[in-house]
Amino acid sequence: MPRSIPQAVLLVDGYNIIGAWSCLKKIRDTEGLEASRWQLIEDLTNYSAYQGIVTQVVFDAHYQNTCSNYEVITESLSAYYTSFGETADTYIEKVCAAFRPYLRGTLPIKTTKNSKLPVYSQTSRIIVATSDRAHQLTVVGYGAEWLSAAQLKFEVQTTAHRVRQKNKSRQQPSSRFLANSIDAKARQRLSEMRMGTKK
């Protein structure tokens, strides 16, 4: 089965979002940076799949002398850890600059061997999630769309609510009988009344 074309590619400035979401900040401060990273990735997993968006969360090397690392989490979500000295902002700006000629939909996008970002030939939207004002202006200048940390949080929470509602409606009995929709205690009482064992 051919893979469907995503609506957009979402680049998330990981540490910027962690610093902006109070729930992730609390996890970072109590359980550590790695726990907050994984919570952000977990929060974005359902969101990416449900919205049909390919998401890449980008984390700075965080002053560690390491090489870049690319980790595939799901078919629609990956994490990229920059190499020492490269910020998430710089990496995201490079991706936006590389995509700039294709964002208007005039040129087909080609995959390169060294590309760390999943590339799809008909994707013509890049969205960058960050609350860094200077970074926002730069990526918008390249033709990308911008999403603030607060907007992303709202969208992630709204999507999670929709997924829960969808799952809840699947689990509810589809019986047309009223007795099946009441709790067990009320059903027992009705049964006793019907049998004449309780007045």
Tab-separated table of C-alpha atoms in Angstrom:
chain	number	residue	atom	x	y	z
A	1	MET	CA	0.000	0.000	0.000
A	2	PRO	CA	1.565	3.343	-0.995
A	3	ARG	CA	2.243	5.763	1.798
A	4	SER	CA	-0.087	8.757	1.813
A	5	ILE	CA	1.372	12.209	1.313
A	6	PRO	CA	1.490	14.215	4.551
A	7	GLN	CA	-0.297	17.542	4.789
A	8	ALA	CA	2.878	19.201	6.037
A	9	VAL	CA	6.274	18.752	7.636
A	10	LEU	CA	6.381	20.071	11.209
A	11	LEU	CA	9.740	21.025	12.706
A	12	VAL	CA	9.603	21.423	16.497
A	13	ASP	CA	12.270	23.330	18.444
A	14	GLY	CA	12.328	20.791	21.272
A	15	TYR	CA	13.950	22.684	24.145
A	16	ASN	CA	12.047	25.860	23.293
A	17	ILE	CA	8.762	23.953	23.614
A	18	ILE	CA	9.894	22.223	26.832
A	19	GLY	CA	10.699	25.635	28.316
A	20	ALA	CA	7.340	27.058	27.221
A	21	TRP	CA	4.965	24.267	28.356
A	22	SER	CA	4.552	24.337	32.146
A	23	CYS	CA	3.827	20.585	32.298
A	24	LEU	CA	7.096	19.773	30.479
A	25	LYS	CA	9.051	22.311	32.537
A	26	LYS	CA	7.803	20.610	35.696
A	27	ILE	CA	8.903	17.191	34.398
A	28	ARG	CA	12.303	18.644	33.416
A	29	ASP	CA	12.790	20.150	36.875
A	30	THR	CA	11.651	17.077	38.830
A	31	GLU	CA	12.606	14.089	36.656
A	32	GLY	CA	15.291	15.490	34.357
A	33	LEU	CA	15.778	16.649	30.804
A	34	GLU	CA	15.505	13.207	29.225
A	35	ALA	CA	12.092	12.588	30.831
A	36	SER	CA	10.776	15.912	29.510
A	37	ARG	CA	12.125	15.123	26.015
A	38	TRP	CA	10.328	11.779	25.949
A	39	GLN	CA	7.106	13.300	27.253
A	40	LEU	CA	7.193	15.857	24.422
A	41	ILE	CA	7.822	13.078	21.901
A	42	GLU	CA	4.965	11.038	23.373
A	43	ASP	CA	2.636	14.064	23.225
A	44	LEU	CA	3.507	14.607	19.554
A	45	THR	CA	3.130	10.955	18.491
A	46	ASN	CA	-0.681	10.816	18.333
A	47	TYR	CA	-0.866	14.407	17.133
A	48	SER	CA	1.366	13.700	14.124
A	49	ALA	CA	-0.419	10.499	13.159
A	50	TYR	CA	-3.914	11.938	13.618
A	51	GLN	CA	-3.163	15.150	11.703
A	52	GLY	CA	-1.280	13.403	8.885
A	53	ILE	CA	1.801	15.520	9.527
A	54	VAL	CA	5.415	14.354	9.418
A	55	THR	CA	7.041	15.733	12.570
A	56	GLN	CA	10.680	16.114	13.470
A	57	VAL	CA	11.557	17.266	16.983
A	58	VAL	CA	14.956	18.975	16.996
A	59	PHE	CA	17.088	19.123	20.148
A	60	ASP	CA	20.332	21.046	20.625
A	61	ALA	CA	23.453	19.058	21.501
A	62	HIS	CA	23.049	20.833	24.859
A	63	TYR	CA	26.753	21.567	25.283
A	64	GLN	CA	27.719	17.929	24.868
A	65	ASN	CA	30.597	17.175	22.537
A	66	THR	CA	28.687	14.665	20.426
A	67	CYS	CA	27.888	14.027	16.778
A	68	SER	CA	24.394	14.542	15.445
A	69	ASN	CA	21.944	11.719	15.946
A	70	TYR	CA	18.726	10.912	14.079
A	71	GLU	CA	16.143	8.668	15.707
A	72	VAL	CA	12.991	7.337	14.038
A	73	ILE	CA	10.206	7.077	16.622
A	74	THR	CA	7.223	6.239	14.392
A	75	GLU	CA	6.433	6.457	10.687
A	76	SER	CA	5.376	10.083	11.166
A	77	LEU	CA	7.673	11.201	14.011
A	78	SER	CA	11.434	11.435	14.426
A	79	ALA	CA	13.886	13.157	16.753
A	80	TYR	CA	17.067	14.887	15.636
A	81	TYR	CA	19.870	15.774	18.030
A	82	THR	CA	22.224	18.376	16.569
A	83	SER	CA	25.977	18.002	16.646
A	84	PHE	CA	28.110	19.992	19.068
A	85	GLY	CA	28.043	23.703	18.271
A	86	GLU	CA	24.906	23.531	16.105
A	87	THR	CA	21.696	24.891	17.601
A	88	ALA	CA	18.203	23.639	16.855
A	89	ASP	CA	17.491	27.088	15.380
A	90	THR	CA	20.386	26.767	12.929
A	91	TYR	CA	19.353	23.274	11.841
A	92	ILE	CA	15.698	24.278	11.367
A	93	GLU	CA	16.713	27.362	9.396
A	94	LYS	CA	18.920	25.210	7.111
A	95	VAL	CA	16.003	22.868	6.412
A	96	CYS	CA	13.682	25.801	5.682
A	97	ALA	CA	16.284	27.380	3.394
A	98	ALA	CA	16.719	24.083	1.521
A	99	PHE	CA	12.955	23.730	1.074
A	100	ARG	CA	12.381	27.370	0.106
A	101	PRO	CA	12.312	26.811	-3.698
A	102	TYR	CA	9.785	23.997	-3.265
A	103	LEU	CA	7.397	25.625	-0.792
A	104	ARG	CA	5.488	27.408	-3.510
A	105	GLY	CA	4.903	24.053	-5.203
A	106	THR	CA	6.764	25.002	-8.377
A	107	LEU	CA	9.654	22.534	-8.163
A	108	PRO	CA	9.533	18.857	-7.217
A	109	ILE	CA	11.372	18.026	-3.995
A	110	LYS	CA	14.189	15.510	-4.347
A	111	THR	CA	15.588	13.328	-1.608
A	112	THR	CA	19.317	13.577	-0.906
A	113	LYS	CA	21.426	10.843	0.646
A	114	ASN	CA	22.438	13.050	3.582
A	115	SER	CA	18.940	14.359	4.293
A	116	LYS	CA	17.918	13.829	7.912
A	117	LEU	CA	14.366	14.912	7.165
A	118	PRO	CA	11.833	12.607	5.510
A	119	VAL	CA	11.179	14.244	2.142
A	120	TYR	CA	8.005	13.790	0.140
A	121	SER	CA	7.706	14.917	-3.453
A	122	GLN	CA	4.349	16.629	-3.051
A	123	THR	CA	4.731	18.199	0.399
A	124	SER	CA	4.750	21.941	-0.040
A	125	ARG	CA	4.261	23.103	3.569
A	126	ILE	CA	6.734	23.392	6.392
A	127	ILE	CA	5.535	24.489	9.814
A	128	VAL	CA	8.000	25.497	12.525
A	129	ALA	CA	6.921	25.317	16.171
A	130	THR	CA	8.849	27.754	18.371
A	131	SER	CA	8.200	30.782	20.530
A	132	ASP	CA	11.566	32.360	19.710
A	133	ARG	CA	10.577	35.629	17.993
A	134	ALA	CA	13.814	36.080	16.007
A	135	HIS	CA	13.678	32.476	14.828
A	136	GLN	CA	10.021	32.904	13.868
A	137	LEU	CA	10.840	35.863	11.616
A	138	THR	CA	13.693	33.982	9.949
A	139	VAL	CA	11.705	30.843	9.092
A	140	VAL	CA	8.703	32.845	7.877
A	141	GLY	CA	11.163	34.690	5.625
A	142	TYR	CA	12.042	31.326	4.067
A	143	GLY	CA	8.368	30.652	3.352
A	144	ALA	CA	7.650	28.339	6.287
A	145	GLU	CA	4.616	28.724	8.523
A	146	TRP	CA	5.003	29.494	12.220
A	147	LEU	CA	3.267	27.936	15.213
A	148	SER	CA	3.847	29.280	18.735
A	149	ALA	CA	4.432	26.935	21.671
A	150	ALA	CA	0.990	27.873	23.050
A	151	GLN	CA	-0.713	27.155	19.713
A	152	LEU	CA	1.058	23.788	19.409
A	153	LYS	CA	0.027	22.852	22.959
A	154	PHE	CA	-3.595	23.747	22.184
A	155	GLU	CA	-3.543	21.679	18.981
A	156	VAL	CA	-1.914	18.694	20.711
A	157	GLN	CA	-4.459	18.798	23.563
A	158	THR	CA	-7.398	19.198	21.150
A	159	THR	CA	-6.180	16.233	19.107
A	160	ALA	CA	-5.710	14.100	22.244
A	161	HIS	CA	-9.289	14.963	23.288
A	162	ARG	CA	-10.613	13.973	19.835
A	163	VAL	CA	-8.719	10.667	19.959
A	164	ARG	CA	-10.133	9.914	23.449
A	165	GLN	CA	-13.673	10.758	22.287
A	166	LYS	CA	-13.287	8.579	19.204
A	167	ASN	CA	-12.012	5.651	21.291
A	168	LYS	CA	-14.757	6.184	23.882
A	169	SER	CA	-17.499	6.098	21.255
A	170	ARG	CA	-16.073	2.829	19.896
A	171	GLN	CA	-16.181	1.234	23.344
A	172	GLN	CA	-19.776	2.165	24.164
A	173	PRO	CA	-22.341	-0.600	23.600
A	174	SER	CA	-24.321	-0.236	20.433
A	175	SER	CA	-27.369	-1.984	21.894
A	176	ARG	CA	-30.757	-0.384	21.384
A	177	PHE	CA	-31.975	-1.562	24.812
A	178	LEU	CA	-32.096	0.991	27.637
A	179	ALA	CA	-31.159	-1.618	30.234
A	180	ASN	CA	-27.757	-2.066	28.609
A	181	SER	CA	-26.923	1.611	29.049
A	182	ILE	CA	-27.475	1.790	32.824
A	183	ASP	CA	-25.063	0.772	35.548
A	184	ALA	CA	-25.001	-2.731	37.046
A	185	LYS	CA	-26.604	-1.720	40.375
A	186	ALA	CA	-29.633	-0.161	38.637
A	187	ARG	CA	-29.895	-3.184	36.327
A	188	GLN	CA	-29.919	-5.507	39.384
A	189	ARG	CA	-32.649	-3.462	41.052
A	190	LEU	CA	-34.804	-3.551	37.893
A	191	SER	CA	-34.313	-7.318	37.654
A	192	GLU	CA	-35.418	-7.772	41.263
A	193	MET	CA	-38.509	-5.609	40.678
A	194	ARG	CA	-39.361	-7.582	37.541
A	195	MET	CA	-39.058	-10.906	39.378
A	196	GLY	CA	-41.122	-9.567	42.265
A	197	THR	CA	-38.393	-10.172	44.811
A	198	LYS	CA	-38.144	-6.488	45.781
A	199	LYS	CA	-40.877	-3.969	46.390
